[in-house]
mmCIF file with all atom_site columns, C-alpha atoms in Angstrom:
data_model
loop_
_atom_site.group_PDB
_atom_site.id
_atom_site.type_symbol
_atom_site.label_atom_id
_atom_site.label_alt_id
_atom_site.label_comp_id
_atom_site.label_asym_id
_atom_site.label_entity_id
_atom_site.label_seq_id
_atom_site.pdbx_PDB_ins_code
_atom_site.Cartn_x
_atom_site.Cartn_y
_atom_site.Cartn_z
_atom_site.occupancy
_atom_site.B_iso_or_equiv
_atom_site.pdbx_formal_charge
_atom_site.auth_seq_id
_atom_site.auth_comp_id
_atom_site.auth_asym_id
_atom_site.auth_atom_id
_atom_site.pdbx_PDB_model_num
ATOM 1   C CA . MET L 1 1   ? 86.971  81.927  50.576  1.00 0.00 ? 16  MET L CA 1
ATOM 2   C CA . THR L 1 2   ? 90.469  83.180  49.981  1.00 0.00 ? 17  THR L CA 1
ATOM 3   C CA . ILE L 1 3   ? 92.277  85.928  51.813  1.00 0.00 ? 18  ILE L CA 1
ATOM 4   C CA . ASP L 1 4   ? 94.453  88.017  49.635  1.00 0.00 ? 19  ASP L CA 1
ATOM 5   C CA . ARG L 1 5   ? 97.986  88.630  50.879  1.00 0.00 ? 20  ARG L CA 1
ATOM 6   C CA . ARG L 1 6   ? 97.606  92.425  51.240  1.00 0.00 ? 21  ARG L CA 1
ATOM 7   C CA . LYS L 1 7   ? 94.533  92.130  53.479  1.00 0.00 ? 22  LYS L CA 1
ATOM 8   C CA . PHE L 1 8   ? 96.305  89.572  55.646  1.00 0.00 ? 23  PHE L CA 1
ATOM 9   C CA . ILE L 1 9   ? 99.407  91.760  56.010  1.00 0.00 ? 24  ILE L CA 1
ATOM 10  C CA . LEU L 1 10  ? 97.272  94.774  56.904  1.00 0.00 ? 25  LEU L CA 1
ATOM 11  C CA . ALA L 1 11  ? 95.154  92.842  59.396  1.00 0.00 ? 26  ALA L CA 1
ATOM 12  C CA . ALA L 1 12  ? 97.989  90.934  61.116  1.00 0.00 ? 27  ALA L CA 1
ATOM 13  C CA . PRO L 1 13  ? 99.092  93.737  63.508  1.00 0.00 ? 28  PRO L CA 1
ATOM 14  C CA . ALA L 1 14  ? 95.506  94.240  64.721  1.00 0.00 ? 29  ALA L CA 1
ATOM 15  C CA . LEU L 1 15  ? 95.085  90.500  65.294  1.00 0.00 ? 30  LEU L CA 1
ATOM 16  C CA . ILE L 1 16  ? 98.336  90.279  67.233  1.00 0.00 ? 31  ILE L CA 1
ATOM 17  C CA . ALA L 1 17  ? 97.425  93.324  69.350  1.00 0.00 ? 32  ALA L CA 1
ATOM 18  C CA . ALA L 1 18  ? 94.005  91.852  70.138  1.00 0.00 ? 33  ALA L CA 1
ATOM 19  C CA . CYS L 1 19  ? 95.627  88.697  71.495  1.00 0.00 ? 34  CYS L CA 1
ATOM 20  C CA . ALA L 1 20  ? 98.165  90.597  73.605  1.00 0.00 ? 35  ALA L CA 1
ATOM 21  C CA . GLY L 1 21  ? 95.726  91.756  76.287  1.00 0.00 ? 36  GLY L CA 1
ATOM 22  C CA . PRO L 1 22  ? 95.072  95.323  77.478  1.00 0.00 ? 37  PRO L CA 1
ATOM 23  C CA . GLN L 1 23  ? 96.907  98.043  75.621  1.00 0.00 ? 38  GLN L CA 1
ATOM 24  C CA . THR L 1 24  ? 99.213  100.216 77.669  1.00 0.00 ? 39  THR L CA 1
ATOM 25  C CA . LEU L 1 25  ? 99.963  103.845 77.135  1.00 0.00 ? 40  LEU L CA 1
ATOM 26  C CA . GLY L 1 26  ? 103.405 105.139 76.297  1.00 0.00 ? 41  GLY L CA 1
ATOM 27  C CA . TYR L 1 27  ? 105.084 107.625 78.616  1.00 0.00 ? 42  TYR L CA 1
ATOM 28  C CA . ASP L 1 28  ? 108.018 109.911 77.899  1.00 0.00 ? 43  ASP L CA 1
ATOM 29  C CA . GLY L 1 29  ? 107.758 112.422 80.754  1.00 0.00 ? 44  GLY L CA 1
ATOM 30  C CA . PRO L 1 30  ? 109.923 112.804 83.850  1.00 0.00 ? 45  PRO L CA 1
ATOM 31  C CA . LYS L 1 31  ? 110.922 109.540 85.510  1.00 0.00 ? 46  LYS L CA 1
ATOM 32  C CA . VAL L 1 32  ? 108.787 108.422 88.438  1.00 0.00 ? 47  VAL L CA 1
ATOM 33  C CA . THR L 1 33  ? 111.397 108.161 91.206  1.00 0.00 ? 48  THR L CA 1
ATOM 34  C CA . SER L 1 34  ? 109.043 107.070 93.997  1.00 0.00 ? 49  SER L CA 1
ATOM 35  C CA . ILE L 1 35  ? 105.432 106.427 94.910  1.00 0.00 ? 50  ILE L CA 1
ATOM 36  C CA . MET L 1 36  ? 103.717 107.616 98.098  1.00 0.00 ? 51  MET L CA 1
ATOM 37  C CA . ALA L 1 37  ? 100.420 106.063 99.188  1.00 0.00 ? 52  ALA L CA 1
ATOM 38  C CA . PHE L 1 38  ? 98.539  107.572 102.130 1.00 0.00 ? 53  PHE L CA 1
ATOM 39  C CA . LYS L 1 39  ? 95.929  105.068 103.264 1.00 0.00 ? 54  LYS L CA 1
ATOM 40  C CA . SER L 1 40  ? 93.944  107.450 105.482 1.00 0.00 ? 55  SER L CA 1
ATOM 41  C CA . GLN L 1 41  ? 93.668  109.983 102.649 1.00 0.00 ? 56  GLN L CA 1
ATOM 42  C CA . ARG L 1 42  ? 93.180  107.311 99.963  1.00 0.00 ? 57  ARG L CA 1
ATOM 43  C CA . LYS L 1 43  ? 95.692  109.191 97.782  1.00 0.00 ? 58  LYS L CA 1
ATOM 44  C CA . LEU L 1 44  ? 98.499  107.744 95.654  1.00 0.00 ? 59  LEU L CA 1
ATOM 45  C CA . TYR L 1 45  ? 101.221 110.097 94.406  1.00 0.00 ? 60  TYR L CA 1
ATOM 46  C CA . LEU L 1 46  ? 103.669 109.366 91.591  1.00 0.00 ? 61  LEU L CA 1
ATOM 47  C CA . LEU L 1 47  ? 106.704 111.524 92.337  1.00 0.00 ? 62  LEU L CA 1
ATOM 48  C CA . HIS L 1 48  ? 109.740 112.809 90.476  1.00 0.00 ? 63  HIS L CA 1
ATOM 49  C CA . GLY L 1 49  ? 111.993 113.860 93.331  1.00 0.00 ? 64  GLY L CA 1
ATOM 50  C CA . ASN L 1 50  ? 109.642 115.775 95.614  1.00 0.00 ? 65  ASN L CA 1
ATOM 51  C CA . LYS L 1 51  ? 107.294 116.904 92.806  1.00 0.00 ? 66  LYS L CA 1
ATOM 52  C CA . ALA L 1 52  ? 103.992 115.090 92.320  1.00 0.00 ? 67  ALA L CA 1
ATOM 53  C CA . LEU L 1 53  ? 103.547 114.120 88.674  1.00 0.00 ? 68  LEU L CA 1
ATOM 54  C CA . LYS L 1 54  ? 100.149 112.481 89.170  1.00 0.00 ? 69  LYS L CA 1
ATOM 55  C CA . THR L 1 55  ? 97.727  111.883 92.039  1.00 0.00 ? 70  THR L CA 1
ATOM 56  C CA . TYR L 1 56  ? 95.096  109.151 92.179  1.00 0.00 ? 71  TYR L CA 1
ATOM 57  C CA . PRO L 1 57  ? 92.334  108.249 94.638  1.00 0.00 ? 72  PRO L CA 1
ATOM 58  C CA . PHE L 1 58  ? 92.296  104.548 95.537  1.00 0.00 ? 73  PHE L CA 1
ATOM 59  C CA . GLN L 1 59  ? 90.505  101.756 97.365  1.00 0.00 ? 74  GLN L CA 1
ATOM 60  C CA . LEU L 1 60  ? 92.120  99.426  99.890  1.00 0.00 ? 75  LEU L CA 1
ATOM 61  C CA . GLY L 1 61  ? 91.790  96.041  101.493 1.00 0.00 ? 76  GLY L CA 1
ATOM 62  C CA . PHE L 1 62  ? 88.463  95.270  103.168 1.00 0.00 ? 77  PHE L CA 1
ATOM 63  C CA . ALA L 1 63  ? 90.068  95.902  106.615 1.00 0.00 ? 78  ALA L CA 1
ATOM 64  C CA . PRO L 1 64  ? 91.825  99.180  105.817 1.00 0.00 ? 79  PRO L CA 1
ATOM 65  C CA . VAL L 1 65  ? 93.208  100.156 109.233 1.00 0.00 ? 80  VAL L CA 1
ATOM 66  C CA . GLY L 1 66  ? 96.622  98.830  110.265 1.00 0.00 ? 81  GLY L CA 1
ATOM 67  C CA . HIS L 1 67  ? 99.557  97.088  108.628 1.00 0.00 ? 82  HIS L CA 1
ATOM 68  C CA . LYS L 1 68  ? 99.079  93.768  106.856 1.00 0.00 ? 83  LYS L CA 1
ATOM 69  C CA . GLN L 1 69  ? 100.435 91.014  109.094 1.00 0.00 ? 84  GLN L CA 1
ATOM 70  C CA . PHE L 1 70  ? 98.879  87.760  107.968 1.00 0.00 ? 85  PHE L CA 1
ATOM 71  C CA . GLU L 1 71  ? 97.394  86.148  104.916 1.00 0.00 ? 86  GLU L CA 1
ATOM 72  C CA . GLY L 1 72  ? 93.667  86.794  104.729 1.00 0.00 ? 87  GLY L CA 1
ATOM 73  C CA . ASP L 1 73  ? 93.587  89.727  107.168 1.00 0.00 ? 88  ASP L CA 1
ATOM 74  C CA . GLY L 1 74  ? 92.294  92.087  104.440 1.00 0.00 ? 89  GLY L CA 1
ATOM 75  C CA . LYS L 1 75  ? 94.822  94.783  105.340 1.00 0.00 ? 90  LYS L CA 1
ATOM 76  C CA . THR L 1 76  ? 97.045  96.741  102.996 1.00 0.00 ? 91  THR L CA 1
ATOM 77  C CA . PRO L 1 77  ? 100.746 96.713  103.962 1.00 0.00 ? 92  PRO L CA 1
ATOM 78  C CA . GLU L 1 78  ? 102.371 99.821  105.429 1.00 0.00 ? 93  GLU L CA 1
ATOM 79  C CA . GLY L 1 79  ? 106.071 100.497 105.017 1.00 0.00 ? 94  GLY L CA 1
ATOM 80  C CA . THR L 1 80  ? 108.754 100.722 102.371 1.00 0.00 ? 95  THR L CA 1
ATOM 81  C CA . TYR L 1 81  ? 108.633 98.353  99.425  1.00 0.00 ? 96  TYR L CA 1
ATOM 82  C CA . ILE L 1 82  ? 109.507 98.382  95.718  1.00 0.00 ? 97  ILE L CA 1
ATOM 83  C CA . ILE L 1 83  ? 107.596 97.749  92.521  1.00 0.00 ? 98  ILE L CA 1
ATOM 84  C CA . ASP L 1 84  ? 108.943 94.305  91.680  1.00 0.00 ? 99  ASP L CA 1
ATOM 85  C CA . ARG L 1 85  ? 106.802 92.925  88.861  1.00 0.00 ? 100 ARG L CA 1
ATOM 86  C CA . ARG L 1 86  ? 104.011 93.703  86.441  1.00 0.00 ? 101 ARG L CA 1
ATOM 87  C CA . ASN L 1 87  ? 101.125 91.669  85.135  1.00 0.00 ? 102 ASN L CA 1
ATOM 88  C CA . PRO L 1 88  ? 99.644  92.643  81.759  1.00 0.00 ? 103 PRO L CA 1
ATOM 89  C CA . GLN L 1 89  ? 97.194  89.696  82.034  1.00 0.00 ? 104 GLN L CA 1
ATOM 90  C CA . SER L 1 90  ? 95.844  90.644  85.481  1.00 0.00 ? 105 SER L CA 1
ATOM 91  C CA . GLU L 1 91  ? 92.292  89.696  86.438  1.00 0.00 ? 106 GLU L CA 1
ATOM 92  C CA . TYR L 1 92  ? 92.060  93.381  87.429  1.00 0.00 ? 107 TYR L CA 1
ATOM 93  C CA . HIS L 1 93  ? 92.908  94.865  84.007  1.00 0.00 ? 108 HIS L CA 1
ATOM 94  C CA . LEU L 1 94  ? 96.644  95.574  84.591  1.00 0.00 ? 109 LEU L CA 1
ATOM 95  C CA . SER L 1 95  ? 98.732  95.454  87.748  1.00 0.00 ? 110 SER L CA 1
ATOM 96  C CA . VAL L 1 96  ? 102.128 96.324  89.170  1.00 0.00 ? 111 VAL L CA 1
ATOM 97  C CA . GLY L 1 97  ? 103.427 94.262  92.062  1.00 0.00 ? 112 GLY L CA 1
ATOM 98  C CA . ILE L 1 98  ? 104.486 95.543  95.471  1.00 0.00 ? 113 ILE L CA 1
ATOM 99  C CA . SER L 1 99  ? 107.323 93.584  97.120  1.00 0.00 ? 114 SER L CA 1
ATOM 100 C CA . TYR L 1 100 ? 105.301 92.612  100.215 1.00 0.00 ? 115 TYR L CA 1
ATOM 101 C CA . PRO L 1 101 ? 106.224 90.605  102.229 1.00 0.00 ? 116 PRO L CA 1
ATOM 102 C CA . ASN L 1 102 ? 109.709 91.832  103.064 1.00 0.00 ? 117 ASN L CA 1
ATOM 103 C CA . ALA L 1 103 ? 112.042 90.056  105.516 1.00 0.00 ? 118 ALA L CA 1
ATOM 104 C CA . ARG L 1 104 ? 110.509 91.819  108.531 1.00 0.00 ? 119 ARG L CA 1
ATOM 105 C CA . ASP L 1 105 ? 106.979 90.888  107.450 1.00 0.00 ? 120 ASP L CA 1
ATOM 106 C CA . ARG L 1 106 ? 107.964 87.226  106.957 1.00 0.00 ? 121 ARG L CA 1
ATOM 107 C CA . ALA L 1 107 ? 109.746 87.084  110.332 1.00 0.00 ? 122 ALA L CA 1
ATOM 108 C CA . PHE L 1 108 ? 106.762 88.591  112.175 1.00 0.00 ? 123 PHE L CA 1
ATOM 109 C CA . ALA L 1 109 ? 104.319 86.148  110.621 1.00 0.00 ? 124 ALA L CA 1
ATOM 110 C CA . ALA L 1 110 ? 106.647 83.185  111.243 1.00 0.00 ? 125 ALA L CA 1
ATOM 111 C CA . ALA L 1 111 ? 107.005 84.175  114.897 1.00 0.00 ? 126 ALA L CA 1
ATOM 112 C CA . HIS L 1 112 ? 103.221 83.842  115.144 1.00 0.00 ? 127 HIS L CA 1
ATOM 113 C CA . GLY L 1 113 ? 103.077 80.587  113.203 1.00 0.00 ? 128 GLY L CA 1
ATOM 114 C CA . ARG L 1 114 ? 101.235 82.226  110.315 1.00 0.00 ? 129 ARG L CA 1
ATOM 115 C CA . SER L 1 115 ? 101.772 83.097  106.664 1.00 0.00 ? 130 SER L CA 1
ATOM 116 C CA . PRO L 1 116 ? 102.298 86.778  105.841 1.00 0.00 ? 131 PRO L CA 1
ATOM 117 C CA . GLY L 1 117 ? 100.359 86.422  102.591 1.00 0.00 ? 132 GLY L CA 1
ATOM 118 C CA . GLY L 1 118 ? 101.537 88.083  99.429  1.00 0.00 ? 133 GLY L CA 1
ATOM 119 C CA . GLU L 1 119 ? 100.475 88.981  95.897  1.00 0.00 ? 134 GLU L CA 1
ATOM 120 C CA . ILE L 1 120 ? 99.947  92.650  96.757  1.00 0.00 ? 135 ILE L CA 1
ATOM 121 C CA . PHE L 1 121 ? 99.478  94.898  93.717  1.00 0.00 ? 136 PHE L CA 1
ATOM 122 C CA . ILE L 1 122 ? 98.369  98.268  92.481  1.00 0.00 ? 137 ILE L CA 1
ATOM 123 C CA . HIS L 1 123 ? 95.660  97.200  90.062  1.00 0.00 ? 138 HIS L CA 1
ATOM 124 C CA . GLY L 1 124 ? 92.541  98.192  88.165  1.00 0.00 ? 139 GLY L CA 1
ATOM 125 C CA . THR L 1 125 ? 88.942  97.607  89.097  1.00 0.00 ? 140 THR L CA 1
ATOM 126 C CA . PRO L 1 126 ? 86.609  94.956  87.699  1.00 0.00 ? 141 PRO L CA 1
ATOM 127 C CA . ASP L 1 127 ? 83.111  96.165  86.803  1.00 0.00 ? 142 ASP L CA 1
ATOM 128 C CA . VAL L 1 128 ? 81.584  94.004  89.526  1.00 0.00 ? 143 VAL L CA 1
ATOM 129 C CA . VAL L 1 129 ? 83.055  96.101  92.350  1.00 0.00 ? 144 VAL L CA 1
ATOM 130 C CA . ALA L 1 130 ? 83.283  99.522  90.729  1.00 0.00 ? 145 ALA L CA 1
ATOM 131 C CA . GLY L 1 131 ? 82.088  102.087 93.242  1.00 0.00 ? 146 GLY L CA 1
ATOM 132 C CA . ARG L 1 132 ? 82.470  99.811  96.301  1.00 0.00 ? 147 ARG L CA 1
ATOM 133 C CA . LYS L 1 133 ? 84.779  101.076 99.007  1.00 0.00 ? 148 LYS L CA 1
ATOM 134 C CA . ASP L 1 134 ? 87.696  99.020  100.335 1.00 0.00 ? 149 ASP L CA 1
ATOM 135 C CA . TRP L 1 135 ? 87.010  95.677  98.716  1.00 0.00 ? 150 TRP L CA 1
ATOM 136 C CA . THR L 1 136 ? 90.453  94.228  97.896  1.00 0.00 ? 151 THR L CA 1
ATOM 137 C CA . ALA L 1 137 ? 92.284  91.531  99.847  1.00 0.00 ? 152 ALA L CA 1
ATOM 138 C CA . GLY L 1 138 ? 95.073  94.031  100.624 1.00 0.00 ? 153 GLY L CA 1
ATOM 139 C CA . CYS L 1 139 ? 95.882  95.615  97.272  1.00 0.00 ? 154 CYS L CA 1
ATOM 140 C CA . ILE L 1 140 ? 95.612  99.231  96.162  1.00 0.00 ? 155 ILE L CA 1
ATOM 141 C CA . ALA L 1 141 ? 92.875  99.573  93.521  1.00 0.00 ? 156 ALA L CA 1
ATOM 142 C CA . VAL L 1 142 ? 92.493  102.452 91.067  1.00 0.00 ? 157 VAL L CA 1
ATOM 143 C CA . THR L 1 143 ? 90.316  102.784 87.967  1.00 0.00 ? 158 THR L CA 1
ATOM 144 C CA . ASN L 1 144 ? 91.324  100.961 84.803  1.00 0.00 ? 159 ASN L CA 1
ATOM 145 C CA . PRO L 1 145 ? 92.360  104.153 82.944  1.00 0.00 ? 160 PRO L CA 1
ATOM 146 C CA . GLU L 1 146 ? 94.439  105.150 85.993  1.00 0.00 ? 161 GLU L CA 1
ATOM 147 C CA . VAL L 1 147 ? 96.222  101.796 86.238  1.00 0.00 ? 162 VAL L CA 1
ATOM 148 C CA . GLU L 1 148 ? 97.071  102.102 82.537  1.00 0.00 ? 163 GLU L CA 1
ATOM 149 C CA . GLU L 1 149 ? 98.847  105.398 83.299  1.00 0.00 ? 164 GLU L CA 1
ATOM 150 C CA . ILE L 1 150 ? 100.585 103.950 86.364  1.00 0.00 ? 165 ILE L CA 1
ATOM 151 C CA . TYR L 1 151 ? 101.652 100.840 84.415  1.00 0.00 ? 166 TYR L CA 1
ATOM 152 C CA . ALA L 1 152 ? 103.202 103.061 81.727  1.00 0.00 ? 167 ALA L CA 1
ATOM 153 C CA . MET L 1 153 ? 104.832 105.577 84.084  1.00 0.00 ? 168 MET L CA 1
ATOM 154 C CA . VAL L 1 154 ? 106.263 103.403 86.868  1.00 0.00 ? 169 VAL L CA 1
ATOM 155 C CA . GLY L 1 155 ? 109.306 101.243 86.294  1.00 0.00 ? 170 GLY L CA 1
ATOM 156 C CA . ASP L 1 156 ? 110.360 98.110  88.135  1.00 0.00 ? 171 ASP L CA 1
ATOM 157 C CA . TYR L 1 157 ? 112.396 98.779  91.296  1.00 0.00 ? 172 TYR L CA 1
ATOM 158 C CA . THR L 1 158 ? 110.609 102.092 91.949  1.00 0.00 ? 173 THR L CA 1
ATOM 159 C CA . PRO L 1 159 ? 110.316 102.533 95.728  1.00 0.00 ? 174 PRO L CA 1
ATOM 160 C CA . ILE L 1 160 ? 106.800 102.751 97.161  1.00 0.00 ? 175 ILE L CA 1
ATOM 161 C CA . PHE L 1 161 ? 106.136 104.159 100.627 1.00 0.00 ? 176 PHE L CA 1
ATOM 162 C CA . VAL L 1 162 ? 102.779 103.157 102.075 1.00 0.00 ? 177 VAL L CA 1
ATOM 163 C CA . LYS L 1 163 ? 101.743 105.240 105.085 1.00 0.00 ? 178 LYS L CA 1
ATOM 164 C CA . ALA L 1 164 ? 98.760  104.921 107.442 1.00 0.00 ? 179 ALA L CA 1
#
């Protein structure tokens, strides 16, 4: 069987896109200047100045009350961090990284002879846990369509404020 050149040229972009992982949306609206996450309300706000551009409900770590202190404690960090990385190949659809642990978090854990943990993200939700409440190991989980919007709207170095 032969593939004619025109069919190959037309099919190549689709093949490349299929290998690239989840597709992300484009965004050309106002810049997201900060993110506010209120754990007790389970609400995440993408802000431009003091105006909310988008609001999302979310799920937390399996031990949702209190600030993350140690690896494996199931808590979601509280405090001021930045978005410091993104993962288009995340096990949880897409994800943007939160800069936990900061220097204070590392010092506290070290003073107790423990690891602070890490790898905290805003990420999507695998089908296996959809609908379960507070199931992550400390991350902030939103739906897959929501994380696609967040991934497109939020740039690296955006501050994120996580409150109780």
